[in-house]
Amino acid sequence: MSRKNQTLGEFIIENQASFKYTSGELSRLINSIRLAAKVVNHEVNKAGLVDITGAAGDVNIQGEDQQKLDVYANEKFIQTLTNRNIVCGIASEEEDDFITINSQDENNQNKYVVLIDPLDGSSNIDVNVSVGTIFSVYRRVTPIGSPVTIEDFLQKGNQQVAAGYVVYGTSTMLVYTTGHGVNGFTLNPAIGTLYLSHPNMQFPENGNIYSVNEGNYNHFPQGVKDYIKYCQKEEDDRPYTARYIGSLVSDFHRNMIKGGIYIYPKSSKNSDGKLRLLYECNPMAFIAEQANGKASDGFTRILDIEPKELHQRVPFFCGSKNMVEKAEEFMSKNL
């Protein structure tokens, strides 16, 4: 049984038996993510003091300008996971292709691959708005000891063994699940330790917050337009409150605590949506479902979508169960 004020390390050890693969690798993997997150958090917190903000001058595989902190966070997470010899492969939103980890150990038995969005919402760094890291963990499907292949990364979200995010905000939190509920840990910056602060996190079934970039309203499908009007109507417990930060981690985190729905639909500008299935939607959907929430593309459960490519995009509706189901109703009416 978890106890508040446990450290993350204590929590991992205490709950390792509930994980069906008990070799200790996953525990070491989560600890590696914790270490990298603390390093990135240090840079985020001094971003206004050193030359780490702004564009790096490169464009990533998504066609987006890379921020300096994107590059830094990407390097730190890859470096930490590689140096600790825990995973056999890494895929990052910032990299064109997956990375094969070649172990020095000829009998390498590493079973896990990690997919990561190193710094979600990084364009907000310059204006001191919360950003985050999102990660997803799978057991490889190709033979242990051989080099990883694309098949190891293109797995449905329902095959995830762990997923989580770090939010770098007024306080820094690591939130994760291994399929046995969702727990949040807050960093005590004075001693550099993460403590269990939010045990058994749950989405309220109903919420009163909707998070969507209404600046794109004219480009949205009719079902989304109708749902937004539903949210704004003065009836029953509505109108709902509109809250949109523009950082998925921050919007998701707030909605999980307070109750709400996050929507990034397809549009006439982005026909497949804009969020990435493997790096953003799958891990957040896994966390949502473990926290009594729901996630879909407006019609289909996110975790059941068959990935076709590393940087695949999908529409994303995620949050309090009843709110997501109501949005899906509006989508179905406008097929």
mmCIF file of C-alpha atoms in Angstrom:
data_model
loop_
_atom_site.group_PDB
_atom_site.id
_atom_site.type_symbol
_atom_site.label_atom_id
_atom_site.label_comp_id
_atom_site.label_asym_id
_atom_site.label_seq_id
_atom_site.Cartn_x
_atom_site.Cartn_y
_atom_site.Cartn_z
ATOM 1 C CA MET A 1 0.000 0.000 0.000
ATOM 2 C CA SER A 2 1.485 3.337 -1.028
ATOM 3 C CA ARG A 3 1.947 6.064 1.565
ATOM 4 C CA LYS A 4 2.095 9.792 1.017
ATOM 5 C CA ASN A 5 5.567 11.268 1.546
ATOM 6 C CA GLN A 6 7.236 8.134 0.223
ATOM 7 C CA THR A 7 10.110 8.898 -2.090
ATOM 8 C CA LEU A 8 9.802 7.756 -5.700
ATOM 9 C CA GLY A 9 12.569 5.228 -5.099
ATOM 10 C CA GLU A 10 10.758 3.740 -2.092
ATOM 11 C CA PHE A 11 7.494 3.620 -4.028
ATOM 12 C CA ILE A 12 9.084 1.800 -6.966
ATOM 13 C CA ILE A 13 10.632 -0.828 -4.684
ATOM 14 C CA GLU A 14 7.428 -1.331 -2.693
ATOM 15 C CA ASN A 15 5.268 -1.738 -5.788
ATOM 16 C CA GLN A 16 7.655 -3.719 -7.980
ATOM 17 C CA ALA A 17 5.946 -7.016 -7.090
ATOM 18 C CA SER A 18 2.680 -5.828 -8.681
ATOM 19 C CA PHE A 19 4.430 -5.529 -12.043
ATOM 20 C CA LYS A 20 4.308 -8.804 -13.938
ATOM 21 C CA TYR A 21 7.923 -8.500 -15.138
ATOM 22 C CA THR A 22 9.957 -8.354 -11.929
ATOM 23 C CA SER A 23 13.535 -8.346 -13.195
ATOM 24 C CA GLY A 24 14.056 -4.806 -11.901
ATOM 25 C CA GLU A 25 14.733 -3.353 -15.346
ATOM 26 C CA LEU A 26 11.586 -1.253 -15.409
ATOM 27 C CA SER A 27 12.394 0.149 -11.975
ATOM 28 C CA ARG A 28 15.857 1.171 -13.184
ATOM 29 C CA LEU A 29 14.307 2.657 -16.321
ATOM 30 C CA ILE A 30 11.893 4.851 -14.317
ATOM 31 C CA ASN A 31 14.805 5.902 -12.118
ATOM 32 C CA SER A 32 16.775 6.916 -15.229
ATOM 33 C CA ILE A 33 13.873 9.050 -16.439
ATOM 34 C CA ARG A 34 13.732 10.608 -12.962
ATOM 35 C CA LEU A 35 17.428 11.510 -13.169
ATOM 36 C CA ALA A 36 17.183 13.030 -16.656
ATOM 37 C CA ALA A 37 14.047 14.953 -15.661
ATOM 38 C CA LYS A 38 15.856 16.511 -12.702
ATOM 39 C CA VAL A 39 18.690 17.636 -14.984
ATOM 40 C CA VAL A 40 16.241 19.120 -17.514
ATOM 41 C CA ASN A 41 14.256 20.743 -14.690
ATOM 42 C CA HIS A 42 17.433 22.506 -13.545
ATOM 43 C CA GLU A 43 17.921 23.985 -17.030
ATOM 44 C CA VAL A 44 14.259 24.959 -17.388
ATOM 45 C CA ASN A 45 14.364 26.809 -14.086
ATOM 46 C CA LYS A 46 17.371 28.904 -15.083
ATOM 47 C CA ALA A 47 16.181 29.455 -18.660
ATOM 48 C CA GLY A 48 15.814 33.194 -18.135
ATOM 49 C CA LEU A 49 19.383 33.508 -16.843
ATOM 50 C CA VAL A 50 21.381 31.679 -19.512
ATOM 51 C CA ASP A 51 21.359 31.421 -23.295
ATOM 52 C CA ILE A 52 19.025 28.434 -23.450
ATOM 53 C CA THR A 53 15.780 30.041 -24.676
ATOM 54 C CA GLY A 54 14.714 30.700 -28.245
ATOM 55 C CA ALA A 55 15.132 28.768 -31.472
ATOM 56 C CA ALA A 56 18.139 26.536 -32.036
ATOM 57 C CA GLY A 57 18.172 27.250 -35.763
ATOM 58 C CA ASP A 58 17.192 23.727 -36.836
ATOM 59 C CA VAL A 59 13.925 22.155 -37.951
ATOM 60 C CA ASN A 60 12.853 18.759 -36.566
ATOM 61 C CA ILE A 61 11.248 15.866 -38.444
ATOM 62 C CA GLN A 62 7.845 17.443 -37.773
ATOM 63 C CA GLY A 63 8.826 20.543 -39.775
ATOM 64 C CA GLU A 64 8.849 22.638 -36.608
ATOM 65 C CA ASP A 65 11.563 25.014 -35.421
ATOM 66 C CA GLN A 66 13.564 23.328 -32.684
ATOM 67 C CA GLN A 67 14.002 25.320 -29.503
ATOM 68 C CA LYS A 68 17.341 25.232 -27.718
ATOM 69 C CA LEU A 69 15.748 23.466 -24.766
ATOM 70 C CA ASP A 70 14.194 20.874 -27.122
ATOM 71 C CA VAL A 71 17.679 19.939 -28.258
ATOM 72 C CA TYR A 72 19.087 19.982 -24.721
ATOM 73 C CA ALA A 73 16.276 17.849 -23.268
ATOM 74 C CA ASN A 74 16.476 15.391 -26.149
ATOM 75 C CA GLU A 75 20.216 14.939 -25.640
ATOM 76 C CA LYS A 76 19.882 14.490 -21.871
ATOM 77 C CA PHE A 77 17.157 11.855 -21.996
ATOM 78 C CA ILE A 78 18.890 9.875 -24.747
ATOM 79 C CA GLN A 79 22.251 10.147 -22.980
ATOM 80 C CA THR A 80 20.870 9.031 -19.610
ATOM 81 C CA LEU A 81 18.911 6.078 -20.989
ATOM 82 C CA THR A 82 21.840 4.998 -23.152
ATOM 83 C CA ASN A 83 24.546 5.297 -20.504
ATOM 84 C CA ARG A 84 22.633 3.229 -17.985
ATOM 85 C CA ASN A 85 22.336 0.307 -20.391
ATOM 86 C CA ILE A 86 18.662 -0.296 -19.630
ATOM 87 C CA VAL A 87 16.870 -0.020 -22.973
ATOM 88 C CA CYS A 88 17.546 -1.535 -26.372
ATOM 89 C CA GLY A 89 16.032 1.314 -28.376
ATOM 90 C CA ILE A 90 14.756 4.882 -28.158
ATOM 91 C CA ALA A 91 12.446 6.872 -30.426
ATOM 92 C CA SER A 92 12.151 10.619 -29.917
ATOM 93 C CA GLU A 93 9.844 13.188 -31.402
ATOM 94 C CA GLU A 94 12.979 15.216 -32.155
ATOM 95 C CA GLU A 95 14.730 12.449 -34.143
ATOM 96 C CA ASP A 96 14.057 11.369 -37.729
ATOM 97 C CA ASP A 97 14.409 7.671 -36.938
ATOM 98 C CA PHE A 98 14.634 5.390 -33.920
ATOM 99 C CA ILE A 99 17.939 4.855 -32.139
ATOM 100 C CA THR A 100 19.377 1.390 -31.603
ATOM 101 C CA ILE A 101 21.259 0.994 -28.330
ATOM 102 C CA ASN A 102 24.244 -1.276 -28.860
ATOM 103 C CA SER A 103 25.192 -2.730 -25.500
ATOM 104 C CA GLN A 104 28.800 -3.585 -24.669
ATOM 105 C CA ASP A 105 27.430 -6.751 -23.096
ATOM 106 C CA GLU A 106 27.344 -9.573 -25.633
ATOM 107 C CA ASN A 107 24.584 -11.192 -23.588
ATOM 108 C CA ASN A 108 22.476 -8.047 -23.592
ATOM 109 C CA GLN A 109 19.039 -8.953 -22.272
ATOM 110 C CA ASN A 110 17.447 -5.477 -22.381
ATOM 111 C CA LYS A 111 13.764 -5.850 -23.163
ATOM 112 C CA TYR A 112 12.385 -2.314 -23.305
ATOM 113 C CA VAL A 113 12.073 0.479 -25.839
ATOM 114 C CA VAL A 114 11.227 4.041 -24.871
ATOM 115 C CA LEU A 115 9.362 6.611 -26.954
ATOM 116 C CA ILE A 116 9.664 10.169 -25.738
ATOM 117 C CA ASP A 117 8.622 13.750 -26.322
ATOM 118 C CA PRO A 118 11.554 15.364 -24.488
ATOM 119 C CA LEU A 119 10.055 18.823 -24.046
ATOM 120 C CA ASP A 120 6.372 19.262 -24.845
ATOM 121 C CA GLY A 121 5.262 22.893 -25.162
ATOM 122 C CA SER A 122 8.818 24.224 -25.388
ATOM 123 C CA SER A 123 7.739 27.335 -27.315
ATOM 124 C CA ASN A 124 6.228 28.516 -24.018
ATOM 125 C CA ILE A 125 9.602 28.579 -22.236
ATOM 126 C CA ASP A 126 10.282 32.183 -23.262
ATOM 127 C CA VAL A 127 7.148 33.362 -21.452
ATOM 128 C CA ASN A 128 7.614 31.234 -18.313
ATOM 129 C CA VAL A 129 4.676 28.889 -18.925
ATOM 130 C CA SER A 130 4.747 25.273 -17.731
ATOM 131 C CA VAL A 131 6.218 22.695 -20.107
ATOM 132 C CA GLY A 132 6.756 18.965 -19.772
ATOM 133 C CA THR A 133 8.213 15.638 -20.847
ATOM 134 C CA ILE A 134 6.095 12.676 -22.017
ATOM 135 C CA PHE A 135 7.356 9.095 -22.134
ATOM 136 C CA SER A 136 6.072 5.675 -23.131
ATOM 137 C CA VAL A 137 7.586 2.220 -22.509
ATOM 138 C CA TYR A 138 7.023 -1.052 -24.395
ATOM 139 C CA ARG A 139 8.518 -4.518 -24.232
ATOM 140 C CA ARG A 140 10.247 -5.256 -27.527
ATOM 141 C CA VAL A 141 8.577 -7.788 -29.831
ATOM 142 C CA THR A 142 11.694 -8.856 -31.750
ATOM 143 C CA PRO A 143 14.133 -11.412 -30.267
ATOM 144 C CA ILE A 144 16.111 -10.257 -27.222
ATOM 145 C CA GLY A 145 19.773 -9.708 -28.041
ATOM 146 C CA SER A 146 19.169 -8.714 -31.671
ATOM 147 C CA PRO A 147 19.076 -5.094 -32.899
ATOM 148 C CA VAL A 148 15.671 -3.438 -32.534
ATOM 149 C CA THR A 149 13.534 -2.858 -35.626
ATOM 150 C CA ILE A 150 10.681 -0.498 -36.470
ATOM 151 C CA GLU A 151 8.307 -3.273 -35.393
ATOM 152 C CA ASP A 152 9.371 -2.777 -31.771
ATOM 153 C CA PHE A 153 8.145 0.824 -31.854
ATOM 154 C CA LEU A 154 5.011 0.512 -33.988
ATOM 155 C CA GLN A 155 2.954 -1.208 -31.298
ATOM 156 C CA LYS A 156 -0.590 -0.345 -30.320
ATOM 157 C CA GLY A 157 -0.913 1.767 -27.205
ATOM 158 C CA ASN A 158 -2.653 -1.081 -25.392
ATOM 159 C CA GLN A 159 0.731 -2.854 -25.320
ATOM 160 C CA GLN A 160 2.405 -0.170 -23.196
ATOM 161 C CA VAL A 161 3.908 -1.381 -19.943
ATOM 162 C CA ALA A 162 4.464 2.108 -18.539
ATOM 163 C CA ALA A 163 3.822 5.726 -19.429
ATOM 164 C CA GLY A 164 4.169 9.040 -17.724
ATOM 165 C CA TYR A 165 4.961 12.707 -17.898
ATOM 166 C CA VAL A 166 6.943 15.326 -16.053
ATOM 167 C CA VAL A 167 5.488 18.799 -15.650
ATOM 168 C CA TYR A 168 7.991 21.575 -15.039
ATOM 169 C CA GLY A 169 5.849 24.253 -13.430
ATOM 170 C CA THR A 170 5.388 26.121 -10.161
ATOM 171 C CA SER A 171 6.422 22.768 -8.738
ATOM 172 C CA THR A 172 7.950 19.923 -10.711
ATOM 173 C CA MET A 173 5.997 16.681 -10.779
ATOM 174 C CA LEU A 174 6.535 13.227 -12.260
ATOM 175 C CA VAL A 175 3.282 11.344 -12.909
ATOM 176 C CA TYR A 176 3.320 7.759 -14.167
ATOM 177 C CA THR A 177 1.535 4.437 -14.426
ATOM 178 C CA THR A 178 2.593 0.833 -14.947
ATOM 179 C CA GLY A 179 -1.007 -0.287 -15.403
ATOM 180 C CA HIS A 180 -1.886 -0.220 -11.713
ATOM 181 C CA GLY A 181 -3.307 3.273 -11.281
ATOM 182 C CA VAL A 182 -1.645 6.661 -11.583
ATOM 183 C CA ASN A 183 0.566 8.303 -8.980
ATOM 184 C CA GLY A 184 2.188 11.731 -8.876
ATOM 185 C CA PHE A 185 5.479 12.695 -7.242
ATOM 186 C CA THR A 186 6.548 16.264 -6.454
ATOM 187 C CA LEU A 187 10.172 17.377 -6.442
ATOM 188 C CA ASN A 188 11.562 18.912 -3.272
ATOM 189 C CA PRO A 189 14.157 21.192 -4.920
ATOM 190 C CA ALA A 190 16.066 21.717 -1.669
ATOM 191 C CA ILE A 191 17.212 18.098 -1.563
ATOM 192 C CA GLY A 192 16.454 16.933 -5.104
ATOM 193 C CA THR A 193 14.041 14.185 -4.035
ATOM 194 C CA LEU A 194 10.643 13.292 -5.541
ATOM 195 C CA TYR A 195 7.949 12.522 -2.967
ATOM 196 C CA LEU A 196 4.574 10.852 -3.454
ATOM 197 C CA SER A 197 2.190 13.815 -3.294
ATOM 198 C CA HIS A 198 -0.754 12.660 -5.417
ATOM 199 C CA PRO A 199 -1.533 8.963 -4.820
ATOM 200 C CA ASN A 200 -4.133 7.214 -6.964
ATOM 201 C CA MET A 201 -4.907 10.145 -9.242
ATOM 202 C CA GLN A 202 -8.351 10.053 -10.888
ATOM 203 C CA PHE A 203 -10.235 12.073 -13.470
ATOM 204 C CA PRO A 204 -13.635 13.161 -12.132
ATOM 205 C CA GLU A 205 -16.249 11.479 -14.379
ATOM 206 C CA ASN A 206 -17.701 14.909 -15.112
ATOM 207 C CA GLY A 207 -15.854 18.181 -15.441
ATOM 208 C CA ASN A 208 -16.507 21.800 -16.320
ATOM 209 C CA ILE A 209 -13.353 22.687 -18.271
ATOM 210 C CA TYR A 210 -12.868 22.359 -22.011
ATOM 211 C CA SER A 211 -9.413 22.849 -23.507
ATOM 212 C CA VAL A 212 -9.190 23.540 -27.219
ATOM 213 C CA ASN A 213 -7.541 26.186 -29.388
ATOM 214 C CA GLU A 214 -10.672 28.095 -30.382
ATOM 215 C CA GLY A 215 -8.578 30.286 -32.667
ATOM 216 C CA ASN A 216 -8.836 27.393 -35.138
ATOM 217 C CA TYR A 217 -12.628 27.157 -34.768
ATOM 218 C CA ASN A 218 -13.360 27.882 -38.424
ATOM 219 C CA HIS A 219 -11.096 25.005 -39.477
ATOM 220 C CA PHE A 220 -12.667 22.405 -37.149
ATOM 221 C CA PRO A 221 -15.046 19.604 -38.201
ATOM 222 C CA GLN A 222 -18.722 20.361 -37.612
ATOM 223 C CA GLY A 223 -18.913 17.875 -34.730
ATOM 224 C CA VAL A 224 -16.238 19.780 -32.788
ATOM 225 C CA LYS A 225 -17.907 23.120 -33.535
ATOM 226 C CA ASP A 226 -21.204 21.751 -32.227
ATOM 227 C CA TYR A 227 -19.566 20.390 -29.081
ATOM 228 C CA ILE A 228 -17.918 23.757 -28.376
ATOM 229 C CA LYS A 229 -21.327 25.452 -28.697
ATOM 230 C CA TYR A 230 -22.729 22.821 -26.323
ATOM 231 C CA CYS A 231 -19.992 23.687 -23.799
ATOM 232 C CA GLN A 232 -20.841 27.386 -24.069
ATOM 233 C CA LYS A 233 -24.615 27.011 -23.747
ATOM 234 C CA GLU A 234 -26.285 28.292 -20.556
ATOM 235 C CA GLU A 235 -28.071 25.098 -19.540
ATOM 236 C CA ASP A 236 -27.822 22.638 -16.636
ATOM 237 C CA ASP A 237 -24.249 22.894 -15.273
ATOM 238 C CA ARG A 238 -23.034 24.847 -18.293
ATOM 239 C CA PRO A 239 -21.473 26.989 -19.655
ATOM 240 C CA TYR A 240 -18.154 25.268 -19.032
ATOM 241 C CA THR A 241 -14.944 27.173 -18.492
ATOM 242 C CA ALA A 242 -12.477 27.452 -21.386
ATOM 243 C CA ARG A 243 -8.863 26.836 -20.332
ATOM 244 C CA TYR A 244 -6.119 26.305 -22.909
ATOM 245 C CA ILE A 245 -2.414 26.644 -22.109
ATOM 246 C CA GLY A 246 -1.021 25.207 -25.332
ATOM 247 C CA SER A 247 1.167 22.699 -23.519
ATOM 248 C CA LEU A 248 -0.436 19.231 -23.605
ATOM 249 C CA VAL A 249 1.173 18.136 -20.336
ATOM 250 C CA SER A 250 -0.093 21.208 -18.482
ATOM 251 C CA ASP A 251 -3.616 21.079 -19.919
ATOM 252 C CA PHE A 252 -3.892 17.325 -19.276
ATOM 253 C CA HIS A 253 -2.535 17.625 -15.726
ATOM 254 C CA ARG A 254 -4.994 20.364 -14.781
ATOM 255 C CA ASN A 255 -7.951 18.514 -16.295
ATOM 256 C CA MET A 256 -7.066 15.265 -14.505
ATOM 257 C CA ILE A 257 -7.082 17.067 -11.164
ATOM 258 C CA LYS A 258 -10.071 19.348 -11.725
ATOM 259 C CA GLY A 259 -12.117 17.514 -14.369
ATOM 260 C CA GLY A 260 -12.208 18.475 -18.003
ATOM 261 C CA ILE A 261 -11.636 17.529 -21.637
ATOM 262 C CA TYR A 262 -8.702 18.268 -23.928
ATOM 263 C CA ILE A 263 -9.378 18.380 -27.665
ATOM 264 C CA TYR A 264 -6.937 18.669 -30.556
ATOM 265 C CA PRO A 265 -9.043 17.617 -33.561
ATOM 266 C CA LYS A 266 -8.215 17.281 -37.189
ATOM 267 C CA SER A 267 -8.899 20.436 -39.169
ATOM 268 C CA SER A 268 -8.784 21.831 -42.654
ATOM 269 C CA LYS A 269 -5.216 22.898 -41.822
ATOM 270 C CA ASN A 270 -4.159 19.566 -40.266
ATOM 271 C CA SER A 271 -6.137 16.759 -41.883
ATOM 272 C CA ASP A 272 -4.780 14.091 -39.500
ATOM 273 C CA GLY A 273 -4.651 16.271 -36.413
ATOM 274 C CA LYS A 274 -1.395 17.620 -35.051
ATOM 275 C CA LEU A 275 -0.498 15.502 -32.011
ATOM 276 C CA ARG A 276 1.705 12.425 -32.448
ATOM 277 C CA LEU A 277 0.170 9.052 -31.719
ATOM 278 C CA LEU A 278 3.314 7.417 -30.340
ATOM 279 C CA TYR A 279 4.912 10.255 -28.398
ATOM 280 C CA GLU A 280 1.897 12.129 -27.031
ATOM 281 C CA CYS A 281 -1.482 10.462 -27.538
ATOM 282 C CA ASN A 282 -0.696 6.855 -26.569
ATOM 283 C CA PRO A 283 1.076 7.641 -23.287
ATOM 284 C CA MET A 284 -1.523 10.231 -22.272
ATOM 285 C CA ALA A 285 -4.359 7.852 -23.226
ATOM 286 C CA PHE A 286 -2.829 5.079 -21.107
ATOM 287 C CA ILE A 287 -2.545 7.436 -18.139
ATOM 288 C CA ALA A 288 -6.099 8.710 -18.692
ATOM 289 C CA GLU A 289 -7.617 5.223 -18.760
ATOM 290 C CA GLN A 290 -5.673 4.242 -15.642
ATOM 291 C CA ALA A 291 -7.086 7.364 -13.970
ATOM 292 C CA ASN A 292 -10.748 6.635 -14.824
ATOM 293 C CA GLY A 293 -10.669 8.869 -17.897
ATOM 294 C CA LYS A 294 -11.097 8.221 -21.600
ATOM 295 C CA ALA A 295 -9.180 8.978 -24.805
ATOM 296 C CA SER A 296 -10.212 8.631 -28.437
ATOM 297 C CA ASP A 297 -9.750 10.184 -31.863
ATOM 298 C CA GLY A 298 -13.398 11.197 -31.749
ATOM 299 C CA PHE A 299 -14.569 7.741 -32.825
ATOM 300 C CA THR A 300 -11.983 5.090 -31.913
ATOM 301 C CA ARG A 301 -10.146 4.301 -28.684
ATOM 302 C CA ILE A 302 -6.641 5.765 -29.006
ATOM 303 C CA LEU A 303 -4.992 2.668 -27.508
ATOM 304 C CA ASP A 304 -6.497 0.446 -30.224
ATOM 305 C CA ILE A 305 -5.116 2.421 -33.179
ATOM 306 C CA GLU A 306 -2.548 0.513 -35.261
ATOM 307 C CA PRO A 307 0.512 2.743 -35.783
ATOM 308 C CA LYS A 308 1.797 2.941 -39.347
ATOM 309 C CA GLU A 309 4.795 5.235 -38.902
ATOM 310 C CA LEU A 310 6.922 6.719 -36.129
ATOM 311 C CA HIS A 311 5.650 10.265 -36.473
ATOM 312 C CA GLN A 312 1.996 9.507 -37.207
ATOM 313 C CA ARG A 313 -0.518 12.160 -36.162
ATOM 314 C CA VAL A 314 -4.072 11.612 -34.939
ATOM 315 C CA PRO A 315 -6.958 13.715 -33.611
ATOM 316 C CA PHE A 316 -7.124 13.612 -29.798
ATOM 317 C CA PHE A 317 -10.067 13.824 -27.391
ATOM 318 C CA CYS A 318 -9.027 13.060 -23.826
ATOM 319 C CA GLY A 319 -10.239 13.644 -20.293
ATOM 320 C CA SER A 320 -13.206 13.061 -18.026
ATOM 321 C CA LYS A 321 -15.127 10.055 -19.296
ATOM 322 C CA ASN A 322 -18.583 11.612 -19.615
ATOM 323 C CA MET A 323 -17.226 14.693 -21.382
ATOM 324 C CA VAL A 324 -15.312 12.628 -23.947
ATOM 325 C CA GLU A 325 -18.366 10.469 -24.596
ATOM 326 C CA LYS A 326 -20.514 13.565 -25.136
ATOM 327 C CA ALA A 327 -17.964 14.948 -27.625
ATOM 328 C CA GLU A 328 -17.982 11.599 -29.442
ATOM 329 C CA GLU A 329 -21.785 11.855 -29.711
ATOM 330 C CA PHE A 330 -21.442 15.157 -31.551
ATOM 331 C CA MET A 331 -18.762 13.700 -33.815
ATOM 332 C CA SER A 332 -20.960 10.679 -34.696
ATOM 333 C CA LYS A 333 -23.897 12.929 -35.585
ATOM 334 C CA ASN A 334 -21.770 14.670 -38.204
ATOM 335 C CA LEU A 335 -20.229 11.723 -40.026
#
